[in-house]
Coordinates of C-alpha atoms in Angstrom, one line a residue:
Chain F
M9 CA 8.3 1.0 15.3
C10 CA 11.7 2.3 14.3
P11 CA 14.1 0.9 12.6
W12 CA 18.0 0.4 12.9
R13 CA 19.4 2.3 11.7
N14 CA 23.5 1.5 10.9
P15 CA 23.7 -1.8 12.5
S16 CA 26.7 -2.3 11.0
A17 CA 28.2 0.6 12.2
D18 CA 27.0 0.5 15.2
V19 CA 27.8 -2.7 16.0
A20 CA 31.9 -2.1 15.0
L21 CA 31.7 1.3 17.6
W22 CA 30.0 -0.4 21.0
F23 CA 30.8 -3.9 20.5
P24 CA 33.7 -4.5 17.8
G25 CA 35.5 -8.3 17.7
S26 CA 31.8 -9.3 17.4
T27 CA 31.4 -12.4 14.9
R28 CA 27.5 -11.9 14.6
S29 CA 24.1 -10.7 15.9
D30 CA 19.9 -11.9 15.5
T31 CA 17.1 -10.4 16.9
E32 CA 14.4 -11.1 18.8
V33 CA 11.0 -9.8 19.3
R34 CA 10.2 -10.3 23.6
I35 CA 6.8 -9.5 24.0
L36 CA 5.5 -7.0 26.9
S37 CA 1.5 -7.8 26.4
G38 CA 1.6 -9.2 29.6
V39 CA 3.5 -7.6 32.1
R40 CA 1.3 -3.8 30.9
P41 CA 0.6 -2.9 34.2
E42 CA 3.5 -3.2 35.7
L43 CA 5.0 -1.3 32.7
A44 CA 3.0 1.1 33.3
Q45 CA 3.9 1.2 37.2
R46 CA 7.3 1.7 36.0
L47 CA 7.1 4.1 33.6
G48 CA 5.1 6.1 35.1
R49 CA 2.4 6.5 32.3
Q50 CA 0.4 4.2 30.2
P51 CA 2.9 1.7 27.6
T52 CA 2.1 3.4 24.0
A53 CA 1.0 0.2 21.1
G54 CA 4.5 0.1 20.3
E55 CA 5.7 -0.8 23.8
N56 CA 3.8 -3.9 23.4
A57 CA 7.0 -5.6 21.6
L58 CA 10.6 -5.3 22.3
Y59 CA 12.7 -5.6 19.1
V60 CA 16.1 -6.6 21.1
H61 CA 18.9 -6.8 18.9
R62 CA 21.8 -9.7 20.7
I63 CA 25.2 -8.9 19.5
W64 CA 27.6 -12.3 19.9
R65 CA 31.2 -12.9 19.2
G66 CA 30.4 -17.0 19.5
T67 CA 28.7 -18.2 22.4
E68 CA 29.5 -15.2 24.8
L69 CA 26.5 -12.3 24.6
L70 CA 28.0 -9.0 23.7
G71 CA 25.6 -7.2 24.9
E72 CA 22.3 -5.4 22.9
V73 CA 20.8 -3.0 20.7
A74 CA 17.6 -1.7 20.6
T75 CA 15.7 1.8 19.3
T76 CA 12.6 3.7 19.8
R77 CA 11.9 7.8 18.1
V78 CA 11.3 10.3 21.3
K79 CA 9.3 13.7 20.2
G80 CA 12.3 16.2 19.9
E81 CA 11.8 20.0 19.6
S82 CA 11.9 20.1 15.4
G83 CA 10.6 16.8 14.8
A84 CA 10.8 13.0 15.2
V85 CA 14.4 12.0 17.1
E86 CA 15.1 8.5 16.2
L87 CA 17.7 6.5 19.3
A88 CA 19.8 3.5 19.0
V89 CA 20.5 2.2 22.7
A90 CA 23.2 -0.3 23.4
F91 CA 23.2 -2.1 26.4
E92 CA 25.8 -4.3 28.8
P93 CA 24.0 -7.7 29.2
D94 CA 24.0 -6.9 32.7
G95 CA 21.5 -3.8 31.3
R96 CA 23.5 -1.1 32.3
V97 CA 23.5 1.3 28.6
H98 CA 26.6 0.8 27.1
G99 CA 26.2 3.7 24.2
V100 CA 23.7 6.4 23.0
R101 CA 23.0 7.2 19.1
V102 CA 21.3 9.7 17.7
Q103 CA 20.5 8.3 14.7
R104 CA 18.2 11.1 12.8
S105 CA 16.2 14.4 14.2
R106 CA 15.9 17.2 12.6
E107 CA 16.7 19.5 15.2
P108 CA 18.4 22.7 14.3
E109 CA 22.2 23.0 14.1
P110 CA 22.9 24.6 17.6
I111 CA 20.4 22.3 19.4
A112 CA 22.2 19.3 17.9
N113 CA 25.6 20.3 18.0
V114 CA 24.7 20.2 22.5
L115 CA 23.2 17.0 22.0
Q116 CA 26.4 15.1 20.8
N117 CA 28.2 12.6 21.2
S118 CA 30.1 14.1 24.4
W119 CA 26.4 14.3 26.2
L120 CA 25.2 11.2 25.0
A121 CA 28.2 9.2 26.2
S122 CA 27.2 10.5 30.2
F123 CA 24.2 7.5 29.7
Q124 CA 27.5 5.1 29.7
G125 CA 27.2 3.0 32.8
K126 CA 23.4 4.2 33.9
T127 CA 20.2 1.9 34.2
A128 CA 16.7 2.5 34.7
T129 CA 17.4 3.3 38.5
D130 CA 20.2 6.0 37.6
L131 CA 17.9 7.4 34.9
S132 CA 14.2 7.3 37.1
A133 CA 16.1 9.1 39.8
G134 CA 16.4 12.9 36.9
A135 CA 18.2 15.1 35.6
S136 CA 20.9 15.4 38.0
T137 CA 22.8 12.1 36.7
I138 CA 22.7 13.3 33.7
P139 CA 24.5 17.4 32.6
A140 CA 22.5 19.8 31.9
V141 CA 21.8 20.9 29.1
P142 CA 21.3 23.9 27.5
P143 CA 17.2 25.5 27.6
E144 CA 16.9 25.8 24.0
A145 CA 18.3 21.9 23.9
R146 CA 16.7 21.1 26.9
T147 CA 12.8 20.3 25.6
T148 CA 14.8 17.7 23.2
G149 CA 17.6 16.3 26.1
T150 CA 14.9 15.6 27.9
A151 CA 12.2 14.0 25.4
I152 CA 15.9 11.8 24.8
M153 CA 16.7 11.3 28.7
E154 CA 13.2 10.1 28.6
G155 CA 13.5 7.6 25.7
V156 CA 16.9 5.9 27.1
R157 CA 15.0 5.1 30.3
S158 CA 12.3 3.5 29.3
L159 CA 14.2 1.4 27.1
C160 CA 16.6 0.6 30.0
I161 CA 12.5 0.1 31.6
L162 CA 11.5 -1.8 28.5
R163 CA 14.8 -4.2 28.2
E164 CA 14.9 -4.7 32.1
M165 CA 11.4 -6.3 31.8
A166 CA 11.8 -8.3 28.5
T167 CA 15.0 -9.8 30.1
R168 CA 12.2 -11.9 33.1
P169 CA 11.9 -15.2 33.0
G170 CA 8.2 -15.8 31.5
I171 CA 8.6 -13.3 29.1
L172 CA 7.8 -14.7 25.5
R173 CA 10.4 -14.2 23.1
R174 CA 10.5 -14.7 19.5
P175 CA 13.5 -14.8 17.2
A176 CA 12.0 -11.8 14.3
P177 CA 11.4 -12.4 11.2
E178 CA 13.6 -11.7 8.5
A179 CA 12.5 -8.7 7.1
A180 CA 11.3 -7.2 10.3
A181 CA 14.9 -7.8 12.0
H182 CA 16.7 -5.0 9.5
L183 CA 13.7 -2.8 10.9
H184 CA 13.9 -2.6 14.0
Chain Q
M20 CA -35.5 -36.0 -15.0
L21 CA -33.1 -34.3 -12.8
R22 CA -32.9 -36.3 -10.3
L23 CA -32.5 -39.5 -12.9
A24 CA -29.6 -36.4 -13.9
L25 CA -27.8 -35.5 -10.8
R26 CA -28.2 -39.9 -9.6
N27 CA -26.2 -40.5 -13.4
L28 CA -23.2 -37.8 -11.9
L29 CA -22.8 -39.8 -9.4
R30 CA -22.3 -42.9 -10.5
R31 CA -19.0 -42.1 -11.7
P32 CA -17.6 -40.0 -8.5
L33 CA -13.7 -39.6 -9.2
R34 CA -15.1 -38.2 -13.0
L35 CA -17.8 -35.9 -11.7
A36 CA -15.1 -33.9 -9.3
L37 CA -12.4 -34.3 -12.4
T38 CA -14.6 -32.3 -14.9
I39 CA -16.1 -29.7 -11.7
C40 CA -12.2 -29.0 -11.0
G41 CA -11.8 -28.3 -14.4
V42 CA -14.6 -26.3 -15.1
A43 CA -14.2 -24.7 -11.4
L44 CA -10.4 -24.0 -13.0
G45 CA -11.5 -21.7 -16.2
T46 CA -14.2 -19.8 -13.9
A47 CA -11.5 -18.5 -11.4
V48 CA -9.5 -18.0 -14.3
W49 CA -11.8 -16.0 -15.4
M50 CA -13.3 -13.9 -12.7
T51 CA -10.0 -14.0 -11.3
L52 CA -8.9 -12.0 -14.6
A53 CA -12.2 -9.8 -14.9
G54 CA -12.1 -8.9 -11.7
L55 CA -9.0 -7.6 -11.1
G56 CA -9.4 -5.6 -14.2
D57 CA -13.0 -4.0 -13.3
G58 CA -11.3 -2.9 -10.5
Y59 CA -8.1 -1.8 -11.5
R60 CA -10.3 0.0 -14.4
A61 CA -12.8 2.1 -10.9
G62 CA -9.9 2.4 -9.0
L63 CA -7.9 4.1 -11.1
R64 CA -11.1 6.9 -12.3
T65 CA -12.0 6.6 -8.8
E66 CA -7.7 8.5 -7.8
L67 CA -8.0 10.7 -11.0
D68 CA -11.7 11.6 -9.7
R69 CA -10.7 12.2 -6.6
A70 CA -7.7 14.6 -7.6
G71 CA -10.6 17.1 -8.6
V72 CA -9.1 18.2 -11.9
Q73 CA -9.7 17.2 -15.6
L74 CA -6.9 18.7 -17.4
M75 CA -2.5 19.7 -16.3
L76 CA -0.1 21.7 -17.4
V77 CA 3.0 20.5 -17.2
P78 CA 6.6 20.7 -18.7
L79 CA 7.7 19.9 -22.0
G80 CA 8.3 16.2 -22.3
C81 CA 6.7 12.9 -22.0
P82 CA 3.3 14.0 -20.7
Y83 CA 2.4 11.0 -19.5
D84 CA 4.9 9.9 -17.1
A85 CA 4.6 14.2 -16.1
A86 CA 1.2 14.3 -14.7
A87 CA 2.1 10.7 -13.0
R88 CA 4.6 12.6 -11.3
V89 CA 2.6 15.7 -10.1
L90 CA 0.0 13.4 -8.8
K91 CA 2.0 10.8 -6.8
G92 CA 3.4 13.8 -5.4
R93 CA 7.0 13.0 -7.0
T94 CA 9.5 16.0 -8.9
L95 CA 9.6 17.3 -12.2
E96 CA 13.2 17.7 -13.9
T97 CA 12.2 20.9 -15.5
S98 CA 9.6 23.7 -14.6
L99 CA 7.0 26.3 -15.7
P100 CA 7.1 29.6 -15.8
A101 CA 5.5 31.6 -13.3
S102 CA 3.5 33.3 -16.7
A103 CA 2.4 30.1 -17.7
L104 CA -0.4 30.6 -14.9
D105 CA -1.4 34.0 -15.4
A106 CA -1.7 32.3 -19.2
V107 CA -3.9 29.5 -18.3
R108 CA -6.2 32.3 -15.3
S109 CA -6.6 34.3 -17.9
D110 CA -8.3 31.3 -20.5
P111 CA -12.5 32.3 -19.6
A112 CA -12.9 28.7 -20.0
V113 CA -11.3 27.6 -17.1
A114 CA -12.4 27.9 -13.2
V115 CA -9.7 26.7 -10.9
A116 CA -5.9 26.8 -11.8
A117 CA -3.9 25.7 -9.0
P118 CA -0.4 25.9 -9.0
M119 CA 2.3 23.5 -7.4
L120 CA 5.6 23.5 -6.7
I121 CA 6.9 19.7 -5.8
A122 CA 10.4 19.6 -4.4
A123 CA 12.6 17.0 -3.1
V124 CA 15.2 16.6 0.1
P125 CA 16.7 13.6 -0.2
R126 CA 17.8 12.3 3.5
P127 CA 20.5 9.2 2.9
E128 CA 21.2 7.9 5.6
E129 CA 17.4 7.3 6.2
N130 CA 17.1 6.0 3.1
R131 CA 13.7 8.6 2.4
T132 CA 13.6 11.4 0.7
D133 CA 11.1 14.7 1.9
L134 CA 9.1 15.9 -0.3
W135 CA 8.2 19.7 0.0
V136 CA 4.7 20.9 -2.0
G137 CA 3.9 24.3 -2.1
L138 CA 0.8 24.5 -2.9
D139 CA -1.5 28.3 -3.3
E140 CA -5.1 28.9 -2.3
A141 CA -6.6 27.5 -5.7
S142 CA -5.7 23.9 -4.5
R143 CA -8.2 23.8 -2.0
H144 CA -11.0 24.0 -4.5
L145 CA -9.8 20.4 -6.2
K146 CA -9.0 18.6 -3.0
P147 CA -12.6 17.7 -1.6
W148 CA -11.3 15.3 0.6
W149 CA -8.3 17.7 2.6
H150 CA -10.2 17.0 5.8
M151 CA -8.1 17.6 9.1
T152 CA -7.6 15.1 11.9
A153 CA -6.2 17.9 13.3
G154 CA -5.6 21.4 13.3
R155 CA -5.9 24.9 10.9
D156 CA -6.9 23.6 7.5
W157 CA -5.1 25.7 5.3
F158 CA -1.8 28.1 6.1
S159 CA -2.2 31.1 8.5
A160 CA 1.6 32.0 8.0
T161 CA 4.5 32.0 5.2
N162 CA 6.3 29.4 7.9
G163 CA 2.7 27.1 7.9
A164 CA 3.4 23.4 6.9
I165 CA 0.5 21.1 6.7
L166 CA 1.5 17.5 7.3
G167 CA 0.2 14.0 5.7
S168 CA -1.3 11.5 7.9
E169 CA 1.9 9.6 7.8
A170 CA 4.5 12.2 7.8
A171 CA 2.8 13.6 11.1
L172 CA 3.0 10.4 12.4
I173 CA 6.5 9.5 11.6
E174 CA 7.8 13.1 12.7
L175 CA 5.9 12.5 15.5
R176 CA 3.9 16.1 15.0
A177 CA 1.1 17.6 16.0
P178 CA -0.9 21.5 15.3
G179 CA 1.5 24.0 17.4
D180 CA 4.7 22.0 16.9
A181 CA 8.1 23.1 15.2
L182 CA 9.0 21.2 12.3
H183 CA 12.7 21.8 11.5
S184 CA 14.1 21.2 8.2
P185 CA 18.5 21.0 8.4
E186 CA 18.8 20.9 4.7
L187 CA 16.2 23.9 3.6
R188 CA 17.4 25.6 7.3
Q189 CA 13.8 26.3 8.3
T190 CA 11.8 25.8 11.1
F191 CA 8.1 25.3 9.8
R192 CA 5.3 25.7 12.0
V193 CA 2.0 22.6 11.8
E194 CA -0.6 23.6 11.6
G195 CA -3.3 21.5 10.3
V196 CA -2.5 17.0 9.9
L197 CA -4.7 15.6 7.1
E198 CA -7.0 12.7 7.0
R199 CA -5.5 9.3 6.0
S200 CA -6.2 9.3 2.2
G201 CA -4.4 6.6 1.7
T202 CA -2.8 8.6 -2.0
S203 CA 1.0 9.7 -1.4
D204 CA -0.4 12.7 -0.2
D205 CA -0.1 10.8 3.5
S206 CA 3.4 11.3 3.1
L207 CA 4.2 14.1 2.2
F208 CA 4.8 18.2 3.4
F209 CA 3.0 21.3 2.1
I210 CA 3.7 24.6 2.6
P211 CA 2.7 28.0 1.1
L212 CA 3.8 27.9 -2.7
R213 CA 5.5 31.5 -2.4
T214 CA 7.5 29.4 0.7
A215 CA 8.7 26.7 -1.3
Q216 CA 9.6 28.7 -4.0
R217 CA 11.9 30.8 -1.9
L218 CA 13.6 28.1 -0.4
F219 CA 14.4 26.0 -3.7
A220 CA 14.9 28.9 -5.3
Q221 CA 12.7 28.3 -7.5
D222 CA 11.0 31.5 -8.0
D223 CA 8.7 32.3 -10.3
R224 CA 8.9 28.4 -11.3
L225 CA 5.7 25.9 -10.6
T226 CA 6.0 22.0 -11.4
A227 CA 2.3 22.0 -12.6
I228 CA -0.5 23.3 -13.0
A229 CA -3.8 21.7 -12.2
I230 CA -7.0 22.4 -14.2
R231 CA -10.5 22.0 -13.2
L232 CA -12.8 23.4 -16.4
K233 CA -16.5 25.5 -15.6
D234 CA -18.0 22.8 -18.5
P235 CA -16.1 19.8 -19.1
A236 CA -17.2 20.0 -22.6
E237 CA -15.3 23.0 -23.4
L238 CA -12.3 20.4 -22.8
R239 CA -11.0 20.1 -26.3
A240 CA -11.3 23.8 -27.3
V241 CA -9.1 24.7 -23.6
V242 CA -6.5 22.3 -24.5
Q243 CA -5.9 23.4 -28.3
R244 CA -5.6 27.2 -26.5
L245 CA -3.4 26.0 -23.8
Q246 CA -0.8 23.9 -26.1
Q247 CA 0.0 27.0 -27.5
I248 CA 1.7 28.5 -24.0
P249 CA 5.5 28.2 -24.9
G250 CA 7.7 25.5 -22.9
A251 CA 4.7 23.6 -21.7
Q252 CA 1.7 20.8 -22.9
V253 CA -1.9 19.7 -21.5
V254 CA -2.4 16.0 -20.2
T255 CA -5.9 15.6 -19.5
M256 CA -7.1 13.3 -17.4
T257 CA -9.2 11.3 -19.9
E258 CA -5.9 10.8 -21.8
M259 CA -4.4 9.7 -18.9
M260 CA -6.1 6.6 -17.6
G261 CA -6.8 5.8 -21.3
T262 CA -3.2 5.4 -21.9
F263 CA -3.1 3.9 -18.5
L264 CA -6.1 1.0 -20.0
R265 CA -4.2 0.8 -22.3
L266 CA -0.6 -0.2 -21.1
L267 CA -3.1 -2.3 -19.0
G268 CA -5.5 -3.4 -22.0
T269 CA -2.6 -5.0 -23.5
V270 CA -1.6 -7.8 -20.6
R271 CA -5.2 -7.9 -19.7
T272 CA -5.4 -9.2 -23.8
L273 CA -2.9 -12.3 -23.0
L274 CA -4.3 -13.0 -20.1
M275 CA -7.9 -13.5 -20.7
A276 CA -6.7 -15.5 -23.7
L277 CA -5.2 -17.8 -20.9
A278 CA -8.5 -17.5 -19.7
I279 CA -10.4 -18.6 -23.1
V280 CA -8.0 -21.7 -23.1
A281 CA -8.9 -22.5 -19.6
C282 CA -12.6 -22.3 -20.1
A283 CA -12.6 -24.2 -23.7
V284 CA -10.6 -27.0 -21.9
G285 CA -13.3 -27.0 -18.4
I286 CA -16.2 -27.3 -21.0
L287 CA -13.8 -30.3 -23.8
G288 CA -13.9 -32.3 -20.3
V289 CA -17.2 -31.3 -19.7
L290 CA -18.1 -33.5 -23.3
N291 CA -15.5 -35.9 -22.6
T292 CA -17.6 -36.4 -19.2
L293 CA -21.1 -36.3 -20.8
L294 CA -19.7 -38.3 -24.0
A295 CA -18.4 -41.3 -22.3
A296 CA -21.6 -41.6 -20.1
V297 CA -24.2 -42.3 -23.0
V298 CA -21.3 -44.6 -24.8
E299 CA -21.3 -46.5 -20.7
R300 CA -25.1 -46.1 -20.3
T301 CA -26.7 -47.1 -23.9
P302 CA -28.2 -50.1 -22.7
E303 CA -30.1 -48.1 -20.7
L304 CA -30.7 -45.3 -23.0
C305 CA -31.7 -47.4 -25.1
L306 CA -34.7 -48.7 -22.5
L307 CA -35.7 -45.3 -21.8
R308 CA -36.3 -44.6 -25.5
A309 CA -38.4 -48.6 -26.0
V310 CA -40.4 -47.5 -22.8
G311 CA -41.4 -44.2 -24.5
A312 CA -38.9 -40.9 -23.8
S313 CA -38.9 -39.2 -26.5
R314 CA -36.0 -38.1 -28.3
T315 CA -36.4 -34.4 -26.9
Q316 CA -36.2 -36.2 -23.0
M317 CA -33.0 -38.3 -23.8
V318 CA -31.7 -34.2 -25.3
F319 CA -32.6 -32.2 -21.7
L320 CA -31.2 -35.9 -20.0
V321 CA -27.7 -34.9 -21.0
A322 CA -28.3 -31.4 -21.0
S323 CA -30.0 -31.5 -17.2
E324 CA -26.2 -33.4 -16.6
S325 CA -23.9 -30.8 -18.5
L326 CA -25.9 -27.6 -16.8
L327 CA -25.8 -30.1 -13.0
L328 CA -21.9 -30.0 -13.8
A329 CA -21.5 -26.5 -14.6
V330 CA -23.4 -25.2 -12.5
A331 CA -21.0 -27.1 -10.0
G332 CA -17.9 -26.0 -11.4
T333 CA -19.1 -22.5 -11.3
A334 CA -20.2 -22.3 -8.2
A335 CA -16.6 -23.8 -6.8
G336 CA -15.0 -21.7 -9.7
V337 CA -16.7 -18.2 -7.9
G338 CA -15.3 -19.6 -4.5
I339 CA -11.9 -20.2 -5.4
A340 CA -11.7 -17.0 -7.1
G341 CA -12.9 -15.1 -4.0
V342 CA -10.3 -16.5 -2.1
G343 CA -7.5 -17.1 -4.5
G344 CA -7.7 -13.6 -6.2
H345 CA -6.9 -11.8 -3.5
A346 CA -3.3 -13.8 -3.1
I347 CA -3.0 -13.3 -6.6
E348 CA -3.7 -9.7 -6.7
S349 CA -1.2 -8.8 -4.1
L350 CA 1.1 -10.3 -6.9
V351 CA 0.2 -8.5 -9.4
K352 CA -0.3 -5.1 -8.1
P353 CA 2.9 -3.5 -7.6
F354 CA 3.4 -4.2 -11.5
L355 CA 0.7 -2.1 -12.1
P356 CA 1.1 1.6 -13.4
L357 CA -0.6 4.0 -10.8
A358 CA -2.0 1.3 -9.1
P359 CA -5.0 2.7 -7.3
T360 CA -5.0 2.0 -3.3
G361 CA -7.1 -0.5 -1.9
T362 CA -8.8 -3.5 -3.3
L363 CA -8.5 -4.1 -6.9
L364 CA -10.5 -7.6 -6.8
Q365 CA -14.0 -6.7 -8.0
L366 CA -16.4 -9.5 -7.4
G367 CA -19.6 -8.1 -8.7
P368 CA -23.0 -8.6 -9.2
D369 CA -22.9 -8.1 -13.0
R370 CA -19.7 -10.2 -13.3
M371 CA -21.4 -13.2 -11.4
T372 CA -24.4 -12.6 -13.9
Q373 CA -22.3 -12.9 -16.6
C374 CA -20.3 -16.1 -15.5
A375 CA -23.6 -17.8 -14.9
L376 CA -24.8 -17.5 -18.5
A377 CA -21.3 -17.9 -19.9
A378 CA -21.6 -20.9 -17.9
V379 CA -24.6 -22.1 -19.4
L380 CA -23.9 -21.3 -22.7
G381 CA -20.8 -23.2 -21.8
A382 CA -22.9 -26.6 -20.5
L383 CA -25.5 -26.1 -23.3
V384 CA -22.3 -26.3 -26.2
A385 CA -21.0 -29.3 -24.0
A386 CA -23.7 -31.1 -24.2
A387 CA -24.8 -30.7 -27.9
Y388 CA -23.5 -33.7 -29.4
P389 CA -24.0 -36.4 -26.7
A390 CA -27.3 -34.9 -26.3
W391 CA -27.5 -35.2 -29.9
C392 CA -25.8 -39.3 -29.7
A393 CA -28.3 -40.3 -26.9
A394 CA -31.5 -38.8 -28.8
R395 CA -30.4 -40.9 -32.1
L396 CA -29.6 -44.1 -30.3
P397 CA -32.5 -46.6 -32.0
P398 CA -35.6 -48.3 -28.9
A399 CA -34.4 -51.5 -30.9
L400 CA -31.0 -51.8 -29.0
A401 CA -32.9 -52.6 -26.0
A402 CA -34.3 -55.8 -26.9
K403 CA -30.8 -56.6 -28.7
T404 CA -28.5 -56.0 -25.7
E405 CA -31.5 -57.8 -23.4

């Protein structure tokens, strides 16, 4: 489970004008077979539930934010991904990473901006939709791409009718 | 006699229930506090035994704070010179002297601090629980790193993976991942001592030296010799445990006083119930005397009632302690110094036996006066009341 490190800054950046937010837990354990098929691998234990932070302006849903942790070349990379209400990626931010400076520089905001507007289908189409990165950054770049794609799929599945939704406990809401 | 005693008690169900509740409350408070104390002492001893050391050489300052910090993998403000290690190793009574350097690298954006621990080969002899889930059990290269289980989980690392520290500008190769130990080691990054000294610009400096003796009986003499090392002081694990237990002991005395008051209230409740029962049943008891019951039998009757009350109350109290004790433990544990991992509450057979004996004793004390009153009732009173 990956915490959302800096919610206030992220919300200000991605959803200026928002007035409030809440956090929902969406239980995905009931759709594991389909999830496995779409992800192309067995879902991890953490993927049985998705913590979705919903951002509102009054009663209008501006978007959602979810987080994930992926295996980078030199350590874990934590991502915060913002979604439009229709499920397209609105923004991606690396919350933390241990990558050496040259690799971290490659995977900066300019490269992360290429995820904007993408859907799970776009990202499943392969690297062609996202600019290539130098070979030394490829492992981490691929991990980030796979992480965003997985989140897109999870989020898509989580919006289906019949998926169990629960408000997150107050303490957990800040952690996920 | 027991059946008669039971029937007498059941005549007033509400009074019976309230009396049992009083006894149960006293027993539960006593059992919980005693069980927590036992568990803390046993847990602390286990943790210190697992540390595998009898002494620790730390820089001058508060020795207990220093030793506690080192055991918990936290840094110290000051350090020891490497010459202290030579002095310790040259002592003929020292079997193992394991130097360590602990350094903290704050990561404010993550609200956490990476703790890097530099170890040398000697540390392996002091950590019998040093087992790997995967990979090698010691460093094969200067840039090798062994991760605690939690650290590996958070960093998604496995043996063979790289682990970079942007703050230190150093990439390590993960050589092994430790099994979960339930101690602070789980979240630490272990690296070779020389590497740690170089990276943290602490050449020839150490945070502490953990020491095991060839013969623990020589402890006092060794302490006196090692105290002579300039800038260093010695802390024995026994002293350290004693200090923590003394701290706990003060609090425990206060809490046990509360428990004694609760037990006294329980005993007085039984006494009150029995006395009321004797007064209420005076005609019956006189009749019993008139038809041949001896004074001793009267005493046995009242004592049996008291014992039944005590047994029921104690059984309920032990049950309450077993169920509610863990909730109390979770409230108390964060405030305990060097709180051992795992469950503290120990309701072992020794404590149960002790509690049962105390209950019998309390019951007899509570029954003494009502039994005396019952035994002194004149048989002739039966004819008068008829």
